[in-house]
Short mmCIF file of C-alpha atoms and ligand atoms in Angstrom, two decimals:
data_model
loop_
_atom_site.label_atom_id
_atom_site.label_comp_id
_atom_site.label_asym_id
_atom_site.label_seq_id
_atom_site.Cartn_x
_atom_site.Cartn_y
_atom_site.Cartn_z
CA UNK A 1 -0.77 -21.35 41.10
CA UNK A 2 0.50 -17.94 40.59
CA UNK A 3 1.62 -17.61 36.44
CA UNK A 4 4.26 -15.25 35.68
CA UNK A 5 6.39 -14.31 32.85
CA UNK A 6 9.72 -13.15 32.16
CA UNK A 7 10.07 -11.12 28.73
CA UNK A 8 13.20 -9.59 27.76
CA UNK A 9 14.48 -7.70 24.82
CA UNK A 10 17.30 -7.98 22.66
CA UNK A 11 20.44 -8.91 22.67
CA UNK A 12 19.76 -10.66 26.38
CA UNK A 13 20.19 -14.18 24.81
CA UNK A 14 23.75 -13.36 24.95
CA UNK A 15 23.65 -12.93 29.17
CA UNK A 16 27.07 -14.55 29.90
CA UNK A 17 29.10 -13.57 26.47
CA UNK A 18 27.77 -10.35 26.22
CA UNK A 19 29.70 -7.49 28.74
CA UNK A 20 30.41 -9.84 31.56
CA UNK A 21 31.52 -6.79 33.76
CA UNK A 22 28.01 -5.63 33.23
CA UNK A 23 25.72 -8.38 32.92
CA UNK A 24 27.37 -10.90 34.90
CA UNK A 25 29.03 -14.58 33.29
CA UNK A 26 25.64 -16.53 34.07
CA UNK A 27 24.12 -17.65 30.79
CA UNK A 28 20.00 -17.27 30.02
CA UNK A 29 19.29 -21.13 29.83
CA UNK A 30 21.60 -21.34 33.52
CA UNK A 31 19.70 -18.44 35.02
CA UNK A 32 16.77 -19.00 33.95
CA UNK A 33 16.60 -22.95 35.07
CA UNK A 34 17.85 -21.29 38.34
CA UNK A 35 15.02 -19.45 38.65
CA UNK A 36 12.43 -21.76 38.12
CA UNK A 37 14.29 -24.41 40.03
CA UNK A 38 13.99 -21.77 43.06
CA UNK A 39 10.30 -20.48 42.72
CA UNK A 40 9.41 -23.94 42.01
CA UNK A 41 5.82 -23.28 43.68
CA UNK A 42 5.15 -20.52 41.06
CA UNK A 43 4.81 -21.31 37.30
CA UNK A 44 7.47 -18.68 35.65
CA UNK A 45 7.48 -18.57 31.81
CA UNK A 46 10.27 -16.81 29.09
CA UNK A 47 9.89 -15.04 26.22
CA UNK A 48 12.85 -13.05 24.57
CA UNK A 49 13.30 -11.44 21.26
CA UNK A 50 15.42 -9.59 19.57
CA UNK A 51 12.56 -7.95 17.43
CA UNK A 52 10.19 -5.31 18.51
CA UNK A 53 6.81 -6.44 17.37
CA UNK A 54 7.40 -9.30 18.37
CA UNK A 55 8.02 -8.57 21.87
CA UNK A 56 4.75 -5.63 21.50
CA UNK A 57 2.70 -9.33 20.66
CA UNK A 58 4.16 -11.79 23.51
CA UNK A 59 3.13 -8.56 26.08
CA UNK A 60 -0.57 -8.46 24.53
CA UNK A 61 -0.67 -12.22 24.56
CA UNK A 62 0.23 -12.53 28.24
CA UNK A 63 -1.31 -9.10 29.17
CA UNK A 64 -5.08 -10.36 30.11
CA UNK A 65 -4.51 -13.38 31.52
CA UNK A 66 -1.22 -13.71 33.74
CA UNK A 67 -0.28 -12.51 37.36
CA UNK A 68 2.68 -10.47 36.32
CA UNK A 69 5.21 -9.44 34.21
CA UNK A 70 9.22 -9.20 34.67
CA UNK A 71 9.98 -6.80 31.54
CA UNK A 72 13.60 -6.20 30.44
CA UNK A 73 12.82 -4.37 27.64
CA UNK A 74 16.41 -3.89 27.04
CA UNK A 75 17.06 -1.04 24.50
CA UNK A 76 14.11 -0.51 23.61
CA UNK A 77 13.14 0.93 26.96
CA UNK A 78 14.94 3.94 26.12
CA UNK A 79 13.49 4.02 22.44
CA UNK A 80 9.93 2.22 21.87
CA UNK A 81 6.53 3.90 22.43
CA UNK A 82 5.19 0.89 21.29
CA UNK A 83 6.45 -1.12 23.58
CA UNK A 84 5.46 1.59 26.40
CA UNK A 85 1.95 1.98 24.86
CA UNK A 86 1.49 -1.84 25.12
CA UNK A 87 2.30 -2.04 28.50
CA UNK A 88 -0.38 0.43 29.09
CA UNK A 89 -3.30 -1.28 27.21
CA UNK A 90 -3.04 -4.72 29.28
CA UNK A 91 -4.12 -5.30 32.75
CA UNK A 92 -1.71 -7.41 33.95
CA UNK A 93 0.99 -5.51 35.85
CA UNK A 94 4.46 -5.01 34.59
CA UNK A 95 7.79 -4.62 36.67
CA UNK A 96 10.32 -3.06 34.54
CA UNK A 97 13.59 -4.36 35.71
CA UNK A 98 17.13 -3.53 34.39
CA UNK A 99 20.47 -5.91 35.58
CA UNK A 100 23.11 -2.93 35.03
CA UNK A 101 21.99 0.30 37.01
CA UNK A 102 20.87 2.12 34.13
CA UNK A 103 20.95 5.65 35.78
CA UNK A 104 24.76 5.25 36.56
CA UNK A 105 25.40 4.88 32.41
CA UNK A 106 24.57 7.47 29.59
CA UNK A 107 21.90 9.66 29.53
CA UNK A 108 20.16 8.11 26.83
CA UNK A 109 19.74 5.10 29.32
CA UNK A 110 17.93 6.96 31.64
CA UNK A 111 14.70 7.80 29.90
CA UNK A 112 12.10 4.89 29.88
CA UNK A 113 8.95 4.49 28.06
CA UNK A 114 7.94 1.42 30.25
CA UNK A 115 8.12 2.95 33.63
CA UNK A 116 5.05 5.50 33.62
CA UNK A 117 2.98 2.94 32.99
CA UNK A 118 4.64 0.01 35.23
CA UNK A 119 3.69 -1.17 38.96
CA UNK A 120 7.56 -0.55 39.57
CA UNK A 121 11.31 -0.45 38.43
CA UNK A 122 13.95 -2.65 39.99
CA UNK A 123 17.28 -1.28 38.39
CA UNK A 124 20.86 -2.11 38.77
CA UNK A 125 20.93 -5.28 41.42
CA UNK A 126 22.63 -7.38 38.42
CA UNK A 127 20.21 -10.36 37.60
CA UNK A 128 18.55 -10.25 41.26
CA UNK A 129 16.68 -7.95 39.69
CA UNK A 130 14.60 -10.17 38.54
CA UNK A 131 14.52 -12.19 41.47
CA UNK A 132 13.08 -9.02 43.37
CA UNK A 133 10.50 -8.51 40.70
CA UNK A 134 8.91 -12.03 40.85
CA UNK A 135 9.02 -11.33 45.09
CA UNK A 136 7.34 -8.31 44.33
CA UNK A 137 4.45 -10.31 42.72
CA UNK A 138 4.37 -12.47 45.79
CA UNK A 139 4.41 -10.19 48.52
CA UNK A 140 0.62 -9.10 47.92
CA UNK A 141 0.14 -9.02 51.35
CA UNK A 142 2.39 -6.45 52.51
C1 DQA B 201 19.60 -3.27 30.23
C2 DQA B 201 20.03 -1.80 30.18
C3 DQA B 201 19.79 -1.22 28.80
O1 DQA B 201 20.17 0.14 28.77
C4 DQA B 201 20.61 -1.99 27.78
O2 DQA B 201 20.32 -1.50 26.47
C5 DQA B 201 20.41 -3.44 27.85
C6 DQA B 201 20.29 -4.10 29.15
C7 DQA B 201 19.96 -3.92 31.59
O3 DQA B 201 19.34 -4.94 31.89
O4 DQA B 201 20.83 -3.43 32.31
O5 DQA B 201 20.46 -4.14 26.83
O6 DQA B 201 18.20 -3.33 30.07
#
């Protein structure tokens, strides 16, 4: 069974408060049960943290040993070589995915330190973006 993870950064435990216009009225715990209830055939873990390091851990953790990653790195996309360096020392491959199209907002938005170093990006398709990503992982044979 394929093992895949979801990790996102902060302040996406508030999906469904935060910005609805942006990030849609869906709530983590409702999407993410909707996930798994989907790709039922697929074992799809969660991580999320508000914290840096801690999120830099969870992706070395995972990083030898799982199929993929789905990586909302939030914020610190746009800020965290650490974050981008970790995605480069693991061998598991890493979709960076963003909900809101990231290239249609400020500047600052559009620079990522995950992307270089990711199998792909999957930007702006609201939270099918991370529906596409975990296809992405399943589609080896394309
Ligand atoms: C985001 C885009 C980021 O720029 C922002 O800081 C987020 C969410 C997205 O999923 O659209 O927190 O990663």
């Amino acid at each position: 069974m394929k093992k895949l993870i979801i990790i996102n950064g902060p302040n996406l435990n508030l999906l469904g408060t935060r910005e609805p216009d942006l990030y849609g009225s869906l709530s983590l715990v409702e999407f993410l049960d909707a996930i798994k209830a989907k790709y039922h055939n697929i074992e799809i873990d969660h991580f999320q943290s508000n914290i840096e390091g801690e999120l830099i851990s969870k992706i070395q953790e995972v990083g030898f040993s799982y199929d993929g990653i789905v990586l909302n790195a939030a914020a610190y996309t746009h800020t965290s070589v650490g974050i981008g360096d970790a995605v480069k020392a693991i061998t598991t491959p890493v979709v960076e995915v963003h909900i809101s199209n990231t290239f249609a907002r400020e500047d600052f938005r559009h620079q990522s330190y995950i992307a270089p170093n990711a199998k792909g990006v999957i930007v702006g398709f609201g939270l099918q973006s991370y529906e596409l990503a975990i296809q992405s992982f399943l589609n080896d044979a394309l």
